[in-house]
CSV table of C-alpha atoms and ligand atoms in Angstrom, one decimal:
chain,number,residue,atom,x,y,z
C,1,UNK,CA,0.0,0.0,0.0
C,2,UNK,CA,1.4,3.5,-0.9
C,3,UNK,CA,1.7,6.0,1.8
C,4,UNK,CA,-0.8,8.8,1.4
C,5,UNK,CA,0.6,12.2,0.3
C,6,UNK,CA,1.5,14.6,2.9
C,7,UNK,CA,3.0,18.1,2.5
C,8,UNK,CA,5.0,18.2,5.7
C,9,UNK,CA,8.5,18.0,4.2
C,10,UNK,CA,10.3,21.4,4.3
C,11,UNK,CA,11.1,23.9,7.0
C,12,UNK,CA,8.8,23.2,10.0
C,13,UNK,CA,7.0,26.0,11.7
C,14,UNK,CA,6.5,26.0,15.4
C,15,UNK,CA,3.6,28.5,16.0
C,16,UNK,CA,3.2,27.8,19.8
C,17,UNK,CA,3.3,30.8,22.3
C,18,UNK,CA,6.9,29.9,23.5
C,19,UNK,CA,9.4,28.7,22.8
C,20,UNK,CA,9.0,30.9,19.7
C,21,UNK,CA,10.8,30.5,16.4
C,22,UNK,CA,14.6,30.9,16.8
C,23,UNK,CA,16.3,33.1,14.0
C,24,UNK,CA,19.1,31.3,12.1
C,25,UNK,CA,21.3,34.2,13.2
C,26,UNK,CA,20.8,33.3,16.9
C,27,UNK,CA,21.4,29.6,16.3
C,28,UNK,CA,24.6,30.4,14.4
C,29,UNK,CA,25.9,32.8,17.1
C,30,UNK,CA,25.4,30.0,19.6
C,31,UNK,CA,27.2,27.3,17.4
C,32,UNK,CA,30.7,28.1,18.8
C,33,UNK,CA,33.3,26.2,21.0
C,34,UNK,CA,33.2,27.0,24.7
C,35,UNK,CA,34.3,30.4,25.4
C,36,UNK,CA,36.7,31.2,28.2
C,37,UNK,CA,34.7,32.4,31.2
C,38,UNK,CA,37.6,34.1,33.1
C,39,UNK,CA,38.7,36.7,30.6
C,40,UNK,CA,38.3,37.9,27.2
C,41,UNK,CA,35.5,38.4,24.6
C,42,UNK,CA,32.7,36.9,26.6
C,43,UNK,CA,33.2,39.2,29.6
C,44,UNK,CA,33.2,42.2,27.3
C,45,UNK,CA,30.1,41.1,25.3
C,46,UNK,CA,28.2,40.4,28.5
C,47,UNK,CA,28.5,43.8,29.8
C,48,UNK,CA,26.8,45.1,26.5
C,49,UNK,CA,23.8,43.0,27.1
C,50,UNK,CA,22.6,44.7,30.2
C,51,UNK,CA,21.9,48.2,28.6
C,52,UNK,CA,20.4,46.5,25.6
C,53,UNK,CA,18.1,44.4,27.7
C,54,UNK,CA,17.0,47.5,29.5
C,55,UNK,CA,16.2,49.3,26.2
C,56,UNK,CA,13.7,46.5,25.4
C,57,UNK,CA,12.2,46.8,28.8
C,58,UNK,CA,12.2,50.6,28.6
C,59,UNK,CA,14.0,51.1,32.0
C,60,UNK,CA,16.9,52.9,33.2
C,61,UNK,CA,16.9,50.9,36.4
C,62,UNK,CA,18.6,47.7,37.3
C,63,UNK,CA,18.6,44.2,35.7
C,64,UNK,CA,19.5,40.9,37.0
C,65,UNK,CA,20.0,37.7,34.8
C,66,UNK,CA,19.0,34.1,36.0
C,67,UNK,CA,19.8,30.7,34.3
C,68,UNK,CA,16.2,29.6,34.4
C,69,UNK,CA,12.9,29.6,32.6
C,70,UNK,CA,10.1,32.0,33.4
C,71,UNK,CA,9.1,30.1,36.5
C,72,UNK,CA,12.7,30.8,38.0
C,73,UNK,CA,12.2,34.6,37.2
C,74,UNK,CA,8.9,34.5,39.1
C,75,UNK,CA,10.6,33.0,42.1
C,76,UNK,CA,13.6,35.2,41.8
C,77,UNK,CA,11.5,38.3,41.8
C,78,UNK,CA,9.4,37.3,44.8
C,79,UNK,CA,12.4,36.0,46.8
C,80,UNK,CA,13.8,39.5,46.7
C,81,UNK,CA,10.9,41.5,48.0
C,82,UNK,CA,8.4,39.2,49.6
C,83,UNK,CA,9.1,37.8,53.0
C,84,UNK,CA,7.2,34.8,54.5
C,85,UNK,CA,3.9,36.0,56.0
C,86,UNK,CA,3.7,39.1,53.7
C,87,UNK,CA,0.6,39.5,51.6
C,88,UNK,CA,0.5,39.7,47.8
C,89,UNK,CA,-2.6,40.5,45.6
C,90,UNK,CA,-3.0,38.6,42.3
C,91,UNK,CA,-5.5,40.0,39.9
C,92,UNK,CA,-5.6,36.8,37.7
C,93,UNK,CA,-6.9,37.0,34.1
C,94,UNK,CA,-5.9,33.3,33.2
C,95,UNK,CA,-3.6,30.5,34.2
C,96,UNK,CA,-0.4,32.4,34.6
C,97,UNK,CA,-1.5,34.9,37.3
C,98,UNK,CA,-2.6,31.9,39.5
C,99,UNK,CA,0.8,30.2,38.8
C,100,UNK,CA,2.8,33.3,40.1
C,101,UNK,CA,0.5,33.3,43.0
C,102,UNK,CA,1.1,29.7,43.8
C,103,UNK,CA,4.8,30.4,43.5
C,104,UNK,CA,4.3,33.2,46.1
C,105,UNK,CA,2.4,30.9,48.5
C,106,UNK,CA,5.2,28.3,48.2
C,107,UNK,CA,7.6,31.0,49.4
C,108,UNK,CA,5.3,31.5,52.6
C,109,UNK,CA,3.4,34.7,51.3
C,110,UNK,CA,-0.3,35.1,52.0
C,111,UNK,CA,-2.0,35.2,48.5
C,112,UNK,CA,-5.2,37.1,47.7
C,113,UNK,CA,-6.5,36.3,44.4
C,114,UNK,CA,-9.0,38.2,42.6
C,115,UNK,CA,-10.1,35.9,39.6
C,116,UNK,CA,-11.3,37.9,36.6
C,117,UNK,CA,-12.0,34.6,34.7
C,118,UNK,CA,-10.5,33.3,31.6
C,119,UNK,CA,-11.3,35.9,28.9
C,120,UNK,CA,-11.5,39.3,30.4
C,121,UNK,CA,-9.0,41.9,31.6
C,122,UNK,CA,-8.8,43.0,35.2
C,123,UNK,CA,-11.5,45.2,36.4
C,124,UNK,CA,-9.4,47.9,38.0
C,125,UNK,CA,-12.1,49.3,40.0
C,126,UNK,CA,-12.2,46.0,42.0
C,127,UNK,CA,-8.4,46.0,42.3
C,128,UNK,CA,-8.7,49.5,43.6
C,129,UNK,CA,-11.4,48.7,46.1
C,130,UNK,CA,-9.4,45.7,47.4
C,131,UNK,CA,-6.4,48.0,47.9
C,132,UNK,CA,-8.6,50.8,49.7
C,133,UNK,CA,-9.9,48.1,52.0
C,134,UNK,CA,-6.3,47.2,52.9
C,135,UNK,CA,-6.0,50.2,55.4
C,136,UNK,CA,-3.1,48.6,57.2
C,137,UNK,CA,-1.1,48.1,54.0
C,138,UNK,CA,-0.5,44.4,54.5
C,139,UNK,CA,-0.4,43.9,50.8
C,140,UNK,CA,3.2,44.4,49.8
C,141,UNK,CA,2.9,43.8,46.0
C,142,UNK,CA,0.4,43.3,43.2
C,143,UNK,CA,1.4,40.5,41.0
C,144,UNK,CA,0.1,41.5,37.5
C,145,UNK,CA,0.3,39.4,34.3
C,146,UNK,CA,0.7,41.8,31.4
C,147,UNK,CA,-0.1,39.2,28.7
C,148,UNK,CA,-1.7,36.0,30.0
C,149,UNK,CA,-0.5,33.5,27.6
C,150,UNK,CA,-3.3,30.9,28.4
C,151,UNK,CA,-6.2,33.5,27.7
C,152,UNK,CA,-4.4,35.8,25.4
C,153,UNK,CA,-5.8,38.5,27.6
C,154,UNK,CA,-3.6,41.8,27.7
C,155,UNK,CA,-3.9,44.0,30.8
C,156,UNK,CA,-3.4,47.8,30.9
C,157,UNK,CA,-0.5,47.9,33.3
C,158,UNK,CA,-0.2,51.8,33.2
C,159,UNK,CA,-4.0,51.9,34.2
C,160,UNK,CA,-3.2,49.4,37.0
C,161,UNK,CA,-0.6,51.8,38.2
C,162,UNK,CA,-2.9,54.7,38.2
C,163,UNK,CA,-5.6,52.6,40.1
C,164,UNK,CA,-3.0,51.8,42.7
C,165,UNK,CA,-2.0,55.4,43.1
C,166,UNK,CA,-5.5,56.5,43.3
C,167,UNK,CA,-6.1,54.1,46.1
C,168,UNK,CA,-3.1,55.6,47.8
C,169,UNK,CA,-1.6,52.1,48.2
C,170,UNK,CA,2.2,51.7,48.5
C,171,UNK,CA,2.4,48.1,47.3
C,172,UNK,CA,5.0,47.3,44.7
C,173,UNK,CA,3.7,46.8,41.1
C,174,UNK,CA,5.4,43.6,39.8
C,175,UNK,CA,4.6,42.7,36.3
C,176,UNK,CA,5.1,39.3,34.5
C,177,UNK,CA,5.9,40.4,30.9
C,178,UNK,CA,7.3,36.9,29.9
C,179,UNK,CA,4.9,36.6,26.9
C,180,UNK,CA,4.8,40.3,26.0
C,181,UNK,CA,8.4,41.6,26.3
C,182,UNK,CA,9.5,42.3,22.6
C,183,UNK,CA,6.0,41.8,21.2
C,184,UNK,CA,3.5,44.1,22.9
C,185,UNK,CA,4.4,47.5,23.9
C,186,UNK,CA,5.8,47.5,27.4
C,187,UNK,CA,7.2,50.6,29.2
C,188,UNK,CA,8.5,49.7,32.6
C,189,UNK,CA,9.5,53.1,33.8
C,190,UNK,CA,6.8,55.2,32.0
C,191,UNK,CA,4.2,52.8,33.5
C,192,UNK,CA,5.5,52.9,37.0
C,193,UNK,CA,6.4,49.2,37.1
C,194,UNK,CA,8.6,48.4,40.1
C,195,UNK,CA,9.6,44.9,39.1
C,196,UNK,CA,9.4,43.3,35.7
C,197,UNK,CA,10.0,39.6,35.0
C,198,UNK,CA,10.6,38.0,31.5
C,199,UNK,CA,12.3,35.0,29.9
C,200,UNK,CA,14.4,34.7,26.7
C,201,UNK,CA,12.3,32.2,24.7
C,202,UNK,CA,9.3,34.3,23.6
C,203,UNK,CA,9.8,37.8,22.2
C,204,UNK,CA,13.6,37.6,22.8
C,205,UNK,CA,13.8,34.7,20.3
C,206,UNK,CA,16.5,32.7,22.3
C,207,UNK,CA,16.1,29.0,23.3
C,208,UNK,CA,14.7,28.6,26.8
C,209,UNK,CA,17.3,28.9,29.6
C,210,UNK,CA,17.7,32.5,30.7
C,211,UNK,CA,15.5,34.9,32.4
C,212,UNK,CA,15.5,38.5,33.5
C,213,UNK,CA,14.3,40.5,36.5
C,214,UNK,CA,14.3,44.3,36.2
C,215,UNK,CA,13.8,46.4,39.3
C,216,UNK,CA,13.7,50.1,40.3
C,217,UNK,CA,14.9,51.9,43.5
C,218,UNK,CA,11.7,51.2,45.4
C,219,UNK,CA,12.0,47.5,44.9
C,220,UNK,CA,15.8,47.7,45.7
C,221,UNK,CA,14.8,49.4,49.0
C,222,UNK,CA,12.4,46.7,49.9
C,223,UNK,CA,15.1,44.1,49.1
C,224,UNK,CA,17.3,45.9,51.6
C,225,UNK,CA,14.7,45.5,54.4
C,226,UNK,CA,14.3,41.8,53.8
C,227,UNK,CA,15.3,39.7,56.8
C,228,UNK,CA,17.1,37.5,54.5
C,229,UNK,CA,17.2,36.6,50.7
C,230,UNK,CA,18.4,33.1,49.4
C,231,UNK,CA,21.9,33.7,48.1
C,232,UNK,CA,21.2,32.2,44.7
C,233,UNK,CA,18.2,34.4,44.0
C,234,UNK,CA,19.6,37.6,45.4
C,235,UNK,CA,19.6,40.2,42.8
C,236,UNK,CA,22.0,42.5,44.6
C,237,UNK,CA,25.3,40.9,43.4
C,238,UNK,CA,23.8,39.9,40.0
C,239,UNK,CA,22.8,43.4,39.1
C,240,UNK,CA,26.1,45.0,40.4
C,241,UNK,CA,28.8,42.3,40.4
C,242,UNK,CA,32.3,42.7,41.6
C,243,UNK,CA,33.4,39.5,39.8
C,244,UNK,CA,32.0,38.2,36.4
C,245,UNK,CA,30.6,34.9,37.9
C,246,UNK,CA,28.3,37.0,40.1
C,247,UNK,CA,26.2,38.0,37.1
C,248,UNK,CA,25.0,34.4,37.2
C,249,UNK,CA,25.7,33.1,40.6
C,250,UNK,CA,28.1,30.8,39.1
C,251,UNK,CA,29.2,29.7,35.6
C,252,UNK,CA,27.9,31.9,32.9
C,253,UNK,CA,25.3,30.5,30.4
C,254,UNK,CA,27.9,31.0,27.7
C,255,UNK,CA,25.9,30.0,24.6
C,256,UNK,CA,22.8,31.6,25.7
C,257,UNK,CA,24.6,34.9,26.1
C,258,UNK,CA,26.0,34.5,22.6
C,259,UNK,CA,22.3,33.8,21.2
C,260,UNK,CA,21.0,36.8,23.2
C,261,UNK,CA,23.5,39.1,21.8
C,262,UNK,CA,22.5,38.2,18.3
C,263,UNK,CA,18.8,38.6,19.2
C,264,UNK,CA,19.3,42.0,20.9
C,265,UNK,CA,21.2,43.1,17.8
C,266,UNK,CA,18.2,42.1,15.6
C,267,UNK,CA,15.6,43.8,17.9
C,268,UNK,CA,17.5,47.1,18.1
C,269,UNK,CA,18.5,47.1,14.4
C,270,UNK,CA,14.8,46.9,13.6
C,271,UNK,CA,13.9,49.2,16.5
C,272,UNK,CA,11.8,48.3,19.5
C,273,UNK,CA,8.8,50.6,18.4
C,274,UNK,CA,8.9,48.9,15.0
C,275,UNK,CA,9.0,45.4,16.5
C,276,UNK,CA,5.8,46.3,18.5
C,277,UNK,CA,4.1,47.8,15.3
C,278,UNK,CA,5.1,44.5,13.4
C,279,UNK,CA,3.5,42.4,16.1
C,280,UNK,CA,0.4,44.6,16.1
C,281,UNK,CA,-0.1,44.3,12.5
C,282,UNK,CA,0.5,40.6,12.4
C,283,UNK,CA,-1.9,40.1,15.3
C,284,UNK,CA,-4.5,42.1,13.4
C,285,UNK,CA,-4.1,39.8,10.4
C,286,UNK,CA,-4.6,36.8,12.7
C,287,UNK,CA,-7.7,38.5,14.3
C,288,UNK,CA,-9.1,39.4,10.8
C,289,UNK,CA,-8.9,35.7,9.7
C,290,UNK,CA,-10.2,34.2,12.9
C,291,UNK,CA,-13.2,36.7,12.9
C,292,UNK,CA,-14.0,35.7,9.3
C,293,UNK,CA,-13.9,32.0,10.0
C,294,UNK,CA,-16.3,32.5,12.8
C,295,UNK,CA,-19.0,34.1,10.7
C,296,UNK,CA,-21.7,32.4,8.6
C,297,UNK,CA,-22.4,29.9,11.4
C,298,UNK,CA,-18.6,28.9,11.7
C,299,UNK,CA,-18.0,27.5,15.3
C,300,UNK,CA,-14.4,29.2,15.6
C,301,UNK,CA,-14.3,31.7,18.5
C,302,UNK,CA,-11.6,34.1,19.5
C,303,UNK,CA,-11.3,33.9,23.4
C,304,UNK,CA,-11.1,37.6,24.0
C,305,UNK,CA,-13.9,39.5,22.5
C,306,UNK,CA,-12.6,43.1,22.5
C,307,UNK,CA,-9.6,43.8,20.4
C,308,UNK,CA,-8.2,46.3,22.9
C,309,UNK,CA,-7.9,43.4,25.3
C,310,UNK,CA,-6.0,41.1,23.0
C,311,UNK,CA,-2.4,40.3,23.1
C,312,UNK,CA,-0.4,40.9,19.9
C,313,UNK,CA,1.8,37.9,20.8
C,314,UNK,CA,-0.6,35.0,21.1
C,315,UNK,CA,-4.2,34.2,20.3
C,316,UNK,CA,-6.4,31.7,22.2
C,317,UNK,CA,-9.1,30.1,20.2
C,318,UNK,CA,-11.7,27.6,20.5
C,319,UNK,CA,-13.6,25.1,18.2
C,320,UNK,CA,-16.2,22.5,19.1
C,321,UNK,CA,-14.4,19.7,20.8
C,322,UNK,CA,-12.6,17.6,19.5
C,323,UNK,CA,-11.9,19.8,16.6
C,324,UNK,CA,-9.2,22.0,18.2
C,325,UNK,CA,-7.0,18.8,18.7
C,326,UNK,CA,-8.1,17.4,15.4
C,327,UNK,CA,-6.9,20.5,13.7
C,328,UNK,CA,-3.6,20.7,15.5
C,329,UNK,CA,-3.0,17.2,14.6
C,330,UNK,CA,-4.0,17.7,10.9
C,331,UNK,CA,-1.7,20.7,10.2
C,332,UNK,CA,1.1,18.9,12.1
C,333,UNK,CA,0.9,15.7,10.0
C,334,UNK,CA,0.0,17.2,6.7
C,335,UNK,CA,1.9,20.6,6.6
C,336,UNK,CA,4.8,20.4,9.2
C,337,UNK,CA,2.9,23.3,11.1
C,338,UNK,CA,2.6,23.0,15.0
C,339,UNK,CA,-0.2,25.0,16.8
C,340,UNK,CA,-0.3,25.5,20.5
C,341,UNK,CA,-2.5,23.5,22.8
C,342,UNK,CA,-5.1,25.2,24.9
C,343,UNK,CA,-3.9,26.0,28.3
C,344,UNK,CA,-5.8,26.4,31.5
C,345,UNK,CA,-9.1,26.6,29.9
C,346,UNK,CA,-10.3,23.1,30.7
C,347,UNK,CA,-8.7,20.2,32.6
C,348,UNK,CA,-6.9,17.9,30.1
C,349,UNK,CA,-9.2,15.1,31.3
C,350,UNK,CA,-12.4,17.1,30.2
C,351,UNK,CA,-13.5,16.3,26.7
C,352,UNK,CA,-14.0,20.1,26.1
C,353,UNK,CA,-10.2,20.4,26.4
C,354,UNK,CA,-10.0,19.2,22.8
C,355,UNK,CA,-11.8,22.4,21.7
C,356,UNK,CA,-9.1,24.8,22.7
C,357,UNK,CA,-5.8,25.7,20.9
C,358,UNK,CA,-3.6,28.7,20.6
C,359,UNK,CA,-1.5,30.5,18.0
C,360,UNK,CA,1.9,31.9,18.9
C,361,UNK,CA,2.8,34.9,16.9
C,362,UNK,CA,5.7,36.2,19.0
C,363,UNK,CA,9.3,37.2,18.1
C,364,UNK,CA,10.8,36.1,14.8
C,365,UNK,CA,7.6,36.1,12.6
C,366,UNK,CA,6.9,38.1,9.5
C,367,UNK,CA,4.0,38.6,6.9
C,368,UNK,CA,4.5,35.5,4.9
C,369,UNK,CA,4.8,33.2,8.0
C,370,UNK,CA,1.4,34.5,9.4
C,371,UNK,CA,-0.2,34.1,6.0
C,372,UNK,CA,1.3,30.5,6.0
C,373,UNK,CA,-0.1,29.9,9.4
C,374,UNK,CA,-3.5,31.1,8.5
C,375,UNK,CA,-3.5,29.3,5.2
C,376,UNK,CA,-2.5,26.2,7.0
C,377,UNK,CA,-5.4,26.5,9.3
C,378,UNK,CA,-7.8,27.1,6.5
C,379,UNK,CA,-6.5,24.0,4.7
C,380,UNK,CA,-6.9,22.1,8.0
C,381,UNK,CA,-10.6,23.1,8.4
C,382,UNK,CA,-11.3,22.2,4.8
C,383,UNK,CA,-9.5,18.9,5.0
C,384,UNK,CA,-11.4,18.1,8.2
C,385,UNK,CA,-14.8,19.4,7.0
C,386,UNK,CA,-15.0,22.0,9.8
C,387,UNK,CA,-17.6,24.6,8.9
C,388,UNK,CA,-16.2,28.2,8.7
C,389,UNK,CA,-17.0,31.6,7.3
C,390,UNK,CA,-15.5,32.7,4.0
C,391,UNK,CA,-13.0,35.3,3.1
C,392,UNK,CA,-10.6,34.9,6.0
C,393,UNK,CA,-7.2,34.7,4.0
C,394,UNK,CA,-8.3,37.5,1.8
C,395,UNK,CA,-9.2,39.6,5.1
C,396,UNK,CA,-5.7,38.7,6.5
C,397,UNK,CA,-3.9,39.5,3.3
C,398,UNK,CA,-5.6,43.0,3.3
C,399,UNK,CA,-4.4,43.6,6.7
C,400,UNK,CA,-0.8,42.4,5.9
C,401,UNK,CA,-0.9,44.7,2.8
C,402,UNK,CA,-1.8,47.5,5.1
C,403,UNK,CA,-5.2,48.2,3.8
S,501,PLP,C1,5.7,31.3,29.3
S,501,PLP,C2,5.2,32.1,30.5
S,501,PLP,C3,5.6,32.0,31.8
S,501,PLP,C4,6.3,30.7,32.3
S,501,PLP,O1,7.6,30.7,31.5
S,501,PLP,P1,8.4,29.3,31.6
S,501,PLP,O2,9.6,29.6,30.8
S,501,PLP,O3,7.5,28.3,30.9
S,501,PLP,O4,8.7,28.9,33.0
S,501,PLP,C5,5.0,32.7,32.8
S,501,PLP,N1,4.1,33.8,32.5
S,501,PLP,C6,3.9,34.0,31.2
S,501,PLP,C7,2.9,35.2,31.0
S,501,PLP,C8,4.2,33.3,30.2
S,501,PLP,O5,4.0,33.6,28.9
């Protein structure tokens, strides 16, 4: 029996919300023999990473590097400013807010969660109300997820700062911008963020393995008042090292640094404002196609109704179960295209889990990749006989063309 024809040979495309597509230039920069970690080029190069990272986060304050994924950056940030028994407020808009809160609980914090569900941004009046009710200022930090990668909700961090100020509450504003940095506009200093955490494997286009915590003087002050901070997570030596190894609390993540240098060169050659605009336009193309597929009785739905609340880095979608899984499998097997699973929308044992899926469009993505992604989904829906509205690809192409 002959094998049935598939069209999966060729360059594969991983369109999941992290790890993102790694540019060849980053991969090539990493393909090097081990460099000396005691003297020479690596040490000089590392010093150049810090200001360029701060330019991406739009901060003039301090930065610490960790050899970890995003979960490590969550823990690092908390370990420096939240002592056991202190309270944190988590306005959650999807799975990731809860995750950061659970991390805080594991470090002995008292965690108060306001759950805004799985498809809406924070209601800032409720956050302000909670802060005003905390007259004794027991809450030491608000843990805000800028873009929640499970729901694809994007929260207005500047407005959250304003709500905290209006409530007259001194809690630190801590922002998880792991999904958003280098994709959605993020302005640490202008928005009044005290601590920002991110990883390298999303908008920063580097294989998972290093993460970053940015912090301002208010946060540094809180760090200095801590009864103790674990030596490894302590951001003080990392952000102001006397010796090279202190940047990393040990051996440098040599090849990640080489890759990061190349990625930052690409981001700053393009210009961060342009990077944000590119992601915005590409996201609008994705939305235009998804909205068209959902018309004429098509079952496809975007998780976030209002465009203003949608991330430019990731889009969470739903079909009737099990068609989300069927579509992912179809485009994988037939086209060499990998879509993201749904996350946090249903338990994996719940049959409805198979309706949810996500598109990652963060980092090293351009117009033809997004059109390929959308064309692949259209082919998959046709191949599987999933009903959908007409004109999606035309709508996306018009957005890409700037119409
Ligand atoms: C990816 C992500 C994380 C977790 O990062 P890991 O590298 O998987 O540990 C946390 N928060 C957000 C918003 C993310 O997108």
